[in-house]
mmCIF file of N, CA, C and O in Angstrom:
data_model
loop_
_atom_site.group_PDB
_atom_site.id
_atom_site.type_symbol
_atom_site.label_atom_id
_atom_site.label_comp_id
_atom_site.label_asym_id
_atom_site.label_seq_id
_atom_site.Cartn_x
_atom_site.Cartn_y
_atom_site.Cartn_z
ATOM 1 N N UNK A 1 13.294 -0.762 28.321
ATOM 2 C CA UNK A 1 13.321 0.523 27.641
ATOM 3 C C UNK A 1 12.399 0.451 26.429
ATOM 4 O O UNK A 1 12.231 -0.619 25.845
ATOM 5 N N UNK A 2 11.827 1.523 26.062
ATOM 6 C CA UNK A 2 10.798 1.381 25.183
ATOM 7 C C UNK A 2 11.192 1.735 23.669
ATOM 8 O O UNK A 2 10.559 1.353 22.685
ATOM 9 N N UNK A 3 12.205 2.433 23.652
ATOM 10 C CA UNK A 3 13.108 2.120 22.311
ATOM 11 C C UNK A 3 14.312 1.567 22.518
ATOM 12 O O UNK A 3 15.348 2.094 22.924
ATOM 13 N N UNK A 4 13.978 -0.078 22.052
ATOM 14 C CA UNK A 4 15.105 -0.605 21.963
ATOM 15 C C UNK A 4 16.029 -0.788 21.203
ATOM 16 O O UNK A 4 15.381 -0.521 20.191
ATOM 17 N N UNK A 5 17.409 -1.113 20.667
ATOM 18 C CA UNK A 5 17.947 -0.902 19.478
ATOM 19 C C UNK A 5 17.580 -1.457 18.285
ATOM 20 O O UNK A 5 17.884 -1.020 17.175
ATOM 21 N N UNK A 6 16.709 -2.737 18.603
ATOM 22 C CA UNK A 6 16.214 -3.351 17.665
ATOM 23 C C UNK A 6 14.352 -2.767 16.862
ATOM 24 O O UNK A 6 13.872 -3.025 15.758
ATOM 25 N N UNK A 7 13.930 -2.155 17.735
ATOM 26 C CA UNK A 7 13.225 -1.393 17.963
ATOM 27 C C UNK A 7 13.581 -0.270 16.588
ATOM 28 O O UNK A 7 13.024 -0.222 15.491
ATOM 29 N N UNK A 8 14.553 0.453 17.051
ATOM 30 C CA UNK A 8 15.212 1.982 16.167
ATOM 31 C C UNK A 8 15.619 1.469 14.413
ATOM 32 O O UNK A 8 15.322 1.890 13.295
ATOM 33 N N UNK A 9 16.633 0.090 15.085
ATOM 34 C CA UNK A 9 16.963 -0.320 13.676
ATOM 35 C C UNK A 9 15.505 -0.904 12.362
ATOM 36 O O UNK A 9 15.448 -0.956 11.134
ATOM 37 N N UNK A 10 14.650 -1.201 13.372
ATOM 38 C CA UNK A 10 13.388 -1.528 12.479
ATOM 39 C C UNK A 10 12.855 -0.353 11.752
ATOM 40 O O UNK A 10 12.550 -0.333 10.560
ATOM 41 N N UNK A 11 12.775 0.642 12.615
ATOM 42 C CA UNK A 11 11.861 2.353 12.185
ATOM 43 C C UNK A 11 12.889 2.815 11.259
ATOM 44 O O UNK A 11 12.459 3.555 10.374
ATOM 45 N N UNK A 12 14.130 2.565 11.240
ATOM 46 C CA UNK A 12 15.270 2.928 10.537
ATOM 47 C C UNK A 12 15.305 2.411 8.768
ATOM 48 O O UNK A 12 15.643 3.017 7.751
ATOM 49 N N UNK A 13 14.861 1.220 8.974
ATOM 50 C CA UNK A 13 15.026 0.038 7.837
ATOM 51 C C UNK A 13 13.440 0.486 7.268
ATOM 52 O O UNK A 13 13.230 0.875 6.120
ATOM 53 N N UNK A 14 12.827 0.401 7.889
ATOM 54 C CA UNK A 14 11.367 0.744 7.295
ATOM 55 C C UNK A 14 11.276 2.189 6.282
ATOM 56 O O UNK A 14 10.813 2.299 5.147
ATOM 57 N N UNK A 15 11.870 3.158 7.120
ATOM 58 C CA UNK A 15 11.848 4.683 6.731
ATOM 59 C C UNK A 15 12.834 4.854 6.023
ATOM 60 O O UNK A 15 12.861 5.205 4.844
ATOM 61 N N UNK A 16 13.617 4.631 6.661
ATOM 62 C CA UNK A 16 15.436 5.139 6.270
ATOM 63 C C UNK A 16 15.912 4.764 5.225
ATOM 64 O O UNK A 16 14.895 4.843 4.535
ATOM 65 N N UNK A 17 16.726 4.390 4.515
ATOM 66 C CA UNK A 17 17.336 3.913 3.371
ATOM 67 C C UNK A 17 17.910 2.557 3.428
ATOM 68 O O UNK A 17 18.016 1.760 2.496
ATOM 69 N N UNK A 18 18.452 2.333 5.313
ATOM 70 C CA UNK A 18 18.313 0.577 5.729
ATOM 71 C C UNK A 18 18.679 0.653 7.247
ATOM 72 O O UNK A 18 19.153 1.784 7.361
ATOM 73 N N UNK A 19 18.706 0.166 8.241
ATOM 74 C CA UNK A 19 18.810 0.020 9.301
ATOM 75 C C UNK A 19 20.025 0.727 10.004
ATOM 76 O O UNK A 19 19.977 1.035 11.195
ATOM 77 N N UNK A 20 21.107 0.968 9.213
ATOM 78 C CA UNK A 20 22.559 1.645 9.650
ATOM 79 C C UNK A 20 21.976 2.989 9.101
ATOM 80 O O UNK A 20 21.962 3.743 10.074
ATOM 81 N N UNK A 21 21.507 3.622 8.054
ATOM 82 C CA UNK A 21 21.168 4.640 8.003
ATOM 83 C C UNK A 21 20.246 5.685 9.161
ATOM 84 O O UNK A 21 19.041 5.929 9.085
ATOM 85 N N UNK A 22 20.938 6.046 9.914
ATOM 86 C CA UNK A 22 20.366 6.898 11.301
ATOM 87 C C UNK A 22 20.093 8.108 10.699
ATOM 88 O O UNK A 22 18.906 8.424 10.784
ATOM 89 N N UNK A 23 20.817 8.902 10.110
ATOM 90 C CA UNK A 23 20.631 10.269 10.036
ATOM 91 C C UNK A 23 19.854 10.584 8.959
ATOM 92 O O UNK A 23 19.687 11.793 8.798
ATOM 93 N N UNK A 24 19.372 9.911 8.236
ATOM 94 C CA UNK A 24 18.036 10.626 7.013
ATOM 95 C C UNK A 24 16.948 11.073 7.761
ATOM 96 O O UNK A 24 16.292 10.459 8.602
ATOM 97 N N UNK A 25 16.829 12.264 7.340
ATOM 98 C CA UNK A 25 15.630 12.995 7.739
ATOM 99 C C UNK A 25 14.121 12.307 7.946
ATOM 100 O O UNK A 25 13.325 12.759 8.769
ATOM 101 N N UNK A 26 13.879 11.348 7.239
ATOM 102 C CA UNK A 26 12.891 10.385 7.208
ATOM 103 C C UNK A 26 12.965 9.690 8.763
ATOM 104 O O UNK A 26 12.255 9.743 9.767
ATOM 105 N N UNK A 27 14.374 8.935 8.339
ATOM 106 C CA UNK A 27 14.456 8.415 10.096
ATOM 107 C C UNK A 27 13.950 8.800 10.968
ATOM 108 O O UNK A 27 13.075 8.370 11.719
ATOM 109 N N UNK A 28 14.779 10.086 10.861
ATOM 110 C CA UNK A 28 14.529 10.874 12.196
ATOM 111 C C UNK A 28 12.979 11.082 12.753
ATOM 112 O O UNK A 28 12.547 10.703 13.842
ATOM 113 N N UNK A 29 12.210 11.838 11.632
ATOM 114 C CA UNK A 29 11.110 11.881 11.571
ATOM 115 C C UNK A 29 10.443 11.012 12.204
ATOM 116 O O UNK A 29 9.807 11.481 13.147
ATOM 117 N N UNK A 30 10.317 9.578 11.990
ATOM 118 C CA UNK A 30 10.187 8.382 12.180
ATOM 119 C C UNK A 30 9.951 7.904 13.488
ATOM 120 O O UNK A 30 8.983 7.294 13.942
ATOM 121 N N UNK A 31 11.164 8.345 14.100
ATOM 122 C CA UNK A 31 11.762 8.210 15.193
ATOM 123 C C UNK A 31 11.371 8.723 16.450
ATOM 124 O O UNK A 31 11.354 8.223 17.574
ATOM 125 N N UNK A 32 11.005 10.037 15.926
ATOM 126 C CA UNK A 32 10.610 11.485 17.032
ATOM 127 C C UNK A 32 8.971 10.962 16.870
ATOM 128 O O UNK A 32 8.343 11.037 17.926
ATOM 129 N N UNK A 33 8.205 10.447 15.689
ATOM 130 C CA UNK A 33 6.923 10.225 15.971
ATOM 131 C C UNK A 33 6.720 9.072 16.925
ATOM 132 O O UNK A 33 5.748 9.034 17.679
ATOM 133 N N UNK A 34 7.622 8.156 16.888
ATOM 134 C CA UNK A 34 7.681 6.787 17.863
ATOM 135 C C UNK A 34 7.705 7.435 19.377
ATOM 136 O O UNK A 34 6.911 7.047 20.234
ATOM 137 N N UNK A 35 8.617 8.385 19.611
ATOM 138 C CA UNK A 35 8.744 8.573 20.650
ATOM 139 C C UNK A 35 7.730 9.547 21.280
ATOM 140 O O UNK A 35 7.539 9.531 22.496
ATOM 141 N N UNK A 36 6.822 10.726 20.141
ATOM 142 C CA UNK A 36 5.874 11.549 20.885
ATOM 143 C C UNK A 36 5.148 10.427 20.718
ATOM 144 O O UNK A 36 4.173 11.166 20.578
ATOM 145 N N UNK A 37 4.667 9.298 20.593
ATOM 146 C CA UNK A 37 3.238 8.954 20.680
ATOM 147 C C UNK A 37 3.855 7.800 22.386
ATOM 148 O O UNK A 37 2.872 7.263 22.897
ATOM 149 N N UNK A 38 4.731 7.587 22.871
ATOM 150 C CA UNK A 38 5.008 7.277 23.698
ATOM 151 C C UNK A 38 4.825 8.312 24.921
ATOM 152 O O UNK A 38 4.150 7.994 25.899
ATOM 153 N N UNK A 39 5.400 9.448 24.828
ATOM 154 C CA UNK A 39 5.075 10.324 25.464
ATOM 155 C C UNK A 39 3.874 10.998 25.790
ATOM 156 O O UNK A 39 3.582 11.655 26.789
ATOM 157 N N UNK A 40 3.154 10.687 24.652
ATOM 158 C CA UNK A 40 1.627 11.411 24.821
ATOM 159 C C UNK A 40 0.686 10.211 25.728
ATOM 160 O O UNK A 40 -0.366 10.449 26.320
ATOM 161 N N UNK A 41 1.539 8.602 25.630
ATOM 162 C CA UNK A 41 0.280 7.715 26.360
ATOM 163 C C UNK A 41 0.840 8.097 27.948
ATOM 164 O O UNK A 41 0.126 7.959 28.941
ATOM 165 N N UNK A 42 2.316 8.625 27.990
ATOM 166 C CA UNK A 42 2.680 8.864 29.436
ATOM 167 C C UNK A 42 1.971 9.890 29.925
ATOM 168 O O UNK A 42 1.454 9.815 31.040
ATOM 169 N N UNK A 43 1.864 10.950 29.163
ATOM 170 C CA UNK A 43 0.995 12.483 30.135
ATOM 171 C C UNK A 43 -0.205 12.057 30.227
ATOM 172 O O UNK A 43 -0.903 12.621 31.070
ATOM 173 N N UNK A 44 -0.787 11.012 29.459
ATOM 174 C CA UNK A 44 -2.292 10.542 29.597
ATOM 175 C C UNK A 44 -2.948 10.228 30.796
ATOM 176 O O UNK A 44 -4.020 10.659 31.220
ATOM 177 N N UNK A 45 -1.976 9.223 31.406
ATOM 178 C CA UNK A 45 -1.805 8.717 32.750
ATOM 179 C C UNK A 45 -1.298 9.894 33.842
ATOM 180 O O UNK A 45 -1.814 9.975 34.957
ATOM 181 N N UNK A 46 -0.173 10.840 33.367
ATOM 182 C CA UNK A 46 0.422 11.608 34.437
ATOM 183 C C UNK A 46 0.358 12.644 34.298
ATOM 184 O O UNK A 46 1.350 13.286 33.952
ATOM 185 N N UNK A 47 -0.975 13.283 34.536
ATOM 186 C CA UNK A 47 -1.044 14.381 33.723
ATOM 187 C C UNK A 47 -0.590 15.480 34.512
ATOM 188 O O UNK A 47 -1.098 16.507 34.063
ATOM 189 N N UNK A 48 0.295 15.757 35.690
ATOM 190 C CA UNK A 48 0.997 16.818 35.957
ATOM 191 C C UNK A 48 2.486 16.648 35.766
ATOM 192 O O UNK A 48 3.237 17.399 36.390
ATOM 193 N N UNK A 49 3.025 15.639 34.880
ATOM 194 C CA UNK A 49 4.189 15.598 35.024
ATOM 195 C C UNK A 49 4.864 16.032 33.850
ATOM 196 O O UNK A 49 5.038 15.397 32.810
ATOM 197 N N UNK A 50 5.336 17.547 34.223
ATOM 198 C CA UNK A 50 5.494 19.031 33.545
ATOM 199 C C UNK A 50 6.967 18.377 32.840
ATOM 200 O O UNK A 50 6.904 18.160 31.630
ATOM 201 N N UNK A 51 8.011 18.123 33.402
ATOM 202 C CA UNK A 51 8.885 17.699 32.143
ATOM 203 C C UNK A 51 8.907 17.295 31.455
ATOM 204 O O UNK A 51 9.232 17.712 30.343
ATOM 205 N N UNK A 52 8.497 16.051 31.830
ATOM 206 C CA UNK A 52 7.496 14.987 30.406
ATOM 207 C C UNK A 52 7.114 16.326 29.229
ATOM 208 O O UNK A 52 7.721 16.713 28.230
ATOM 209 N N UNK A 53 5.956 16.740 29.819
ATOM 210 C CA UNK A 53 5.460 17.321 29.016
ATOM 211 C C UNK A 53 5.994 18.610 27.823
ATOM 212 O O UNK A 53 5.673 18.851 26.659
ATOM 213 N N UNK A 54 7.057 19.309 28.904
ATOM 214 C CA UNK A 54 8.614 20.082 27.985
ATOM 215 C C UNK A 54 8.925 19.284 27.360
ATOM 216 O O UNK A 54 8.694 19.645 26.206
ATOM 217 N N UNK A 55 9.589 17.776 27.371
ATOM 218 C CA UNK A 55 10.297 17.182 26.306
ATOM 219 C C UNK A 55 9.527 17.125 25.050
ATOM 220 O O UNK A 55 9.907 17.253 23.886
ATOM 221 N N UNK A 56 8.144 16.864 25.637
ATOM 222 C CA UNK A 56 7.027 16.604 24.235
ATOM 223 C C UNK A 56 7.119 17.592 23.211
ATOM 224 O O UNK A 56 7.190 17.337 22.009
ATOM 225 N N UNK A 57 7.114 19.143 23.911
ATOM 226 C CA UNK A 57 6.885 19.882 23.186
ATOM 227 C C UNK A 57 8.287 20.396 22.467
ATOM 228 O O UNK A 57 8.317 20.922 21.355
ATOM 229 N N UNK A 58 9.362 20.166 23.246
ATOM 230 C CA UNK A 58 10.774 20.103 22.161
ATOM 231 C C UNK A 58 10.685 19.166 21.289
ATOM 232 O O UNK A 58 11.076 19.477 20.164
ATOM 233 N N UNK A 59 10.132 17.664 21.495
ATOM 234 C CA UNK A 59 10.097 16.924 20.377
ATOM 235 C C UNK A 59 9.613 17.267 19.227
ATOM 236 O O UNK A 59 10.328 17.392 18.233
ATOM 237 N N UNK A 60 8.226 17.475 19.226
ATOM 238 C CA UNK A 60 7.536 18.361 18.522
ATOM 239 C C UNK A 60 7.952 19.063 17.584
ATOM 240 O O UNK A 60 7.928 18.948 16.359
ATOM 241 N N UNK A 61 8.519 20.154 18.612
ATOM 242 C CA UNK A 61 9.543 21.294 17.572
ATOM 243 C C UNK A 61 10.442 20.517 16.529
ATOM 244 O O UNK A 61 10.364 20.402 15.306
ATOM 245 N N UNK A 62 11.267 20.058 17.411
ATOM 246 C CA UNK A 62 12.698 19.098 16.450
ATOM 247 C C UNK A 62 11.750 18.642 15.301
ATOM 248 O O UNK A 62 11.900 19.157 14.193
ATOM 249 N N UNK A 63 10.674 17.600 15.524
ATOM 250 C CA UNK A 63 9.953 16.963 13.949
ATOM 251 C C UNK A 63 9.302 18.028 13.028
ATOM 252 O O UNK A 63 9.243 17.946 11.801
ATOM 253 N N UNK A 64 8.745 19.203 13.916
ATOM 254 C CA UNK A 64 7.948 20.621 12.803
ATOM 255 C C UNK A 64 9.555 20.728 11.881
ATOM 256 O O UNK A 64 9.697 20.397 10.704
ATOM 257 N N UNK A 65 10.349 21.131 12.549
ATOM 258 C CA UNK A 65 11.857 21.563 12.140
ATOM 259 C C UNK A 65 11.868 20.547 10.922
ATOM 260 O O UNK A 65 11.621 20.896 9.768
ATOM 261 N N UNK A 66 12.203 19.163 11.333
ATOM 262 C CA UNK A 66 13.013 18.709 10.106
ATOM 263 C C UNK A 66 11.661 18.137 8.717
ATOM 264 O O UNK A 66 12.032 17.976 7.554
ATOM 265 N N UNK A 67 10.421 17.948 9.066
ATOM 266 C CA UNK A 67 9.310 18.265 8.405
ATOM 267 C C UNK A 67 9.671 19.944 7.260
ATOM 268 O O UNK A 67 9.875 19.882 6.048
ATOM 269 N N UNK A 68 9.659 21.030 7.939
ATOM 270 C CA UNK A 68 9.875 21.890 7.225
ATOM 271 C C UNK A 68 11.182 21.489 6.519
ATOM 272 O O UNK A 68 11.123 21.825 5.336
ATOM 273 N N UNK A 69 12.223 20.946 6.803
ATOM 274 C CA UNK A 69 13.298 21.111 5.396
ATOM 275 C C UNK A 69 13.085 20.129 5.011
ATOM 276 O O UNK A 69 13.834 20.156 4.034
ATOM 277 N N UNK A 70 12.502 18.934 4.972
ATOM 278 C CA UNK A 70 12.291 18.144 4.175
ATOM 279 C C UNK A 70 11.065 18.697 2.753
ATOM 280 O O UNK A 70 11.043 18.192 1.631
ATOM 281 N N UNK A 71 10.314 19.637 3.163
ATOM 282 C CA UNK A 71 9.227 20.562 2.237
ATOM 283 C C UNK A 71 10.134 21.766 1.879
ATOM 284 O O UNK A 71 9.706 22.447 0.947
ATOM 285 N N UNK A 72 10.925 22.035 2.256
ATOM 286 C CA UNK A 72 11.903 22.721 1.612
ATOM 287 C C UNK A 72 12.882 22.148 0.126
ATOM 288 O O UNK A 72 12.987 22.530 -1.040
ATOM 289 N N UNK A 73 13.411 21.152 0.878
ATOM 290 C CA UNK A 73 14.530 20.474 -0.015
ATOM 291 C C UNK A 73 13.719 19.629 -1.378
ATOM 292 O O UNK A 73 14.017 19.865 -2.549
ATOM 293 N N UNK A 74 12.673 18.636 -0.966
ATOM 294 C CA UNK A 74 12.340 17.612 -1.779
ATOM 295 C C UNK A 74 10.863 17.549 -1.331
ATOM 296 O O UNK A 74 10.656 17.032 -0.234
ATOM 297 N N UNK A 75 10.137 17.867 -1.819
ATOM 298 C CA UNK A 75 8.341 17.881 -1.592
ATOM 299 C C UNK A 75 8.056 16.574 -1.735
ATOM 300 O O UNK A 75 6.994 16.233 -1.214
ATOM 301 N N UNK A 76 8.776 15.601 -2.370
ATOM 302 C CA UNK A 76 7.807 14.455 -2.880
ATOM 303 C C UNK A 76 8.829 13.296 -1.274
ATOM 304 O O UNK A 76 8.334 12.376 -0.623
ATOM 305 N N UNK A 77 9.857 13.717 -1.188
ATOM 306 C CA UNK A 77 10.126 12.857 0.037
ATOM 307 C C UNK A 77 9.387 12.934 1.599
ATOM 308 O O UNK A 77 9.146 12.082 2.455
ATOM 309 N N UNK A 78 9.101 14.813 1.473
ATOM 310 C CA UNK A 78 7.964 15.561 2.601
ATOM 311 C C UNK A 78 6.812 14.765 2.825
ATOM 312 O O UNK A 78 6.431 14.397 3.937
ATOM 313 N N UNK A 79 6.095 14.426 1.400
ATOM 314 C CA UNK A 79 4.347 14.132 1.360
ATOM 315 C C UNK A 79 4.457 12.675 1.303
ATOM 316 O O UNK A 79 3.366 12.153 1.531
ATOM 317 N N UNK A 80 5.779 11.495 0.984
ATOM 318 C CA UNK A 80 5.772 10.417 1.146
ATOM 319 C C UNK A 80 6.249 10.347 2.349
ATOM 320 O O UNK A 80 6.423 9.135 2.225
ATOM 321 N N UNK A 81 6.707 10.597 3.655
ATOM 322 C CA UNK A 81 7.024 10.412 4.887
ATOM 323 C C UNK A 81 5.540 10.758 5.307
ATOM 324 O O UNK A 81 4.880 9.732 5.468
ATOM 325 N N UNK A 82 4.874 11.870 5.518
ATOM 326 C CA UNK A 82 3.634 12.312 5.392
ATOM 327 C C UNK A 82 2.585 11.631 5.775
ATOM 328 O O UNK A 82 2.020 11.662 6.868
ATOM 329 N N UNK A 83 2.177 10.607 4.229
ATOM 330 C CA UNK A 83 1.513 9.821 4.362
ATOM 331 C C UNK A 83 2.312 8.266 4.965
ATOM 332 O O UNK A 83 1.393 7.490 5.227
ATOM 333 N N UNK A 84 3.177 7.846 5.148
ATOM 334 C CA UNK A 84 3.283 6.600 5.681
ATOM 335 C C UNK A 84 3.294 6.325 7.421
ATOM 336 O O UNK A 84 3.175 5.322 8.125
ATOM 337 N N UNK A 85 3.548 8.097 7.734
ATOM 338 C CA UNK A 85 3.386 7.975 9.157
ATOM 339 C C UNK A 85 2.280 8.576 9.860
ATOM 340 O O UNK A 85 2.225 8.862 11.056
ATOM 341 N N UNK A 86 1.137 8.778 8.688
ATOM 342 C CA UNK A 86 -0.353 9.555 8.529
ATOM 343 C C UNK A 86 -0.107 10.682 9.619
ATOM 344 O O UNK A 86 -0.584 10.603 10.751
ATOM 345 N N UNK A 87 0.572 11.593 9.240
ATOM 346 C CA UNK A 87 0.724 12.775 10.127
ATOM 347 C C UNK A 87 0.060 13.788 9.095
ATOM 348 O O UNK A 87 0.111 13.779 7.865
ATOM 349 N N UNK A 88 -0.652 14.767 10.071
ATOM 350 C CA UNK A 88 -1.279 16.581 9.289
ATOM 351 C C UNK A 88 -0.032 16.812 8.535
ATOM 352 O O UNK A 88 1.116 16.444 8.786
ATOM 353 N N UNK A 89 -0.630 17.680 7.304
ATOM 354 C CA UNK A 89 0.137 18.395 6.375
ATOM 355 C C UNK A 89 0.219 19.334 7.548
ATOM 356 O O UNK A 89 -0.865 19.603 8.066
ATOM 357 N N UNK A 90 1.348 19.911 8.092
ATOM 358 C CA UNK A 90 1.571 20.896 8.601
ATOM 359 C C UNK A 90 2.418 22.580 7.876
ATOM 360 O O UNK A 90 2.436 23.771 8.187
ATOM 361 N N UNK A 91 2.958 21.771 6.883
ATOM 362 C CA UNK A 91 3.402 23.325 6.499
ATOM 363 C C UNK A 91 2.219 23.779 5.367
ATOM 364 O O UNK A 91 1.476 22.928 4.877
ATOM 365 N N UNK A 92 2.151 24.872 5.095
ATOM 366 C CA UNK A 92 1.052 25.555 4.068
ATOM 367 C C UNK A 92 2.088 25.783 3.059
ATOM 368 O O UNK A 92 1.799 26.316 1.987
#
C-alpha cells in the first residue's frame, strides 16, 4: 500500500503538531497532497481510468476546502503550509 501507517505518521510529525496529531488542518493538507501526487503518476500511465480520475478531483476539492479555512482562520499557518509543500497560492 502506498500510504503506509508509518508513511502517514511521518507526514503527520513533519506537518502536524506530532505524529498522533491526525486532524490539524496542516496534516490533512499534507496528506491529500501525498495522495494527489500519487494519483496524478497513476492517470499518467492510465489515462482512461475515469474513477481514478473523480477521486482526484474530489481530492482536490477536499485540499482547495481546507486551504481556504486555513486563509480564513490564520494566514500565517495558510502561507507556512504553502510554502513547505510548494503548492500555488490559490486563494486571492
Amino acid at each position: 500500500m502506498y500510504l503506509s501507517t508509518e508513511y502517514k505518521a511521518e507526514i503527520f510529525a513533519k506537518h502536524g503538531k506530532g505524529p498522533q496529531d491526525t486532524g490539524s488542518a496542516e496534516g490533512q493538507v499534507a496528506l491529500f497532497t501525498a495522495r494527489i501526487a500519487h494519483l496524478t503518476g497513476h492517470l499518467k500511465q492510465n489515462k482512461k481510468d475515469y474513477s481514478t480520475q473523480l477521486s482526484l478531483q474530489k481530492l482536490v476539492g477536499k485540499r482547495r476546502a481546507l486551504l481556504a479555512y486555513l486563509y480564513k482562520k490564520d494566514i500565517n499557518r495558510y502561507r507556512a503550509i504553502i510554502k513547505a509543500l510548494e503548492l500555488r497560492d490559490i486563494i486571492k
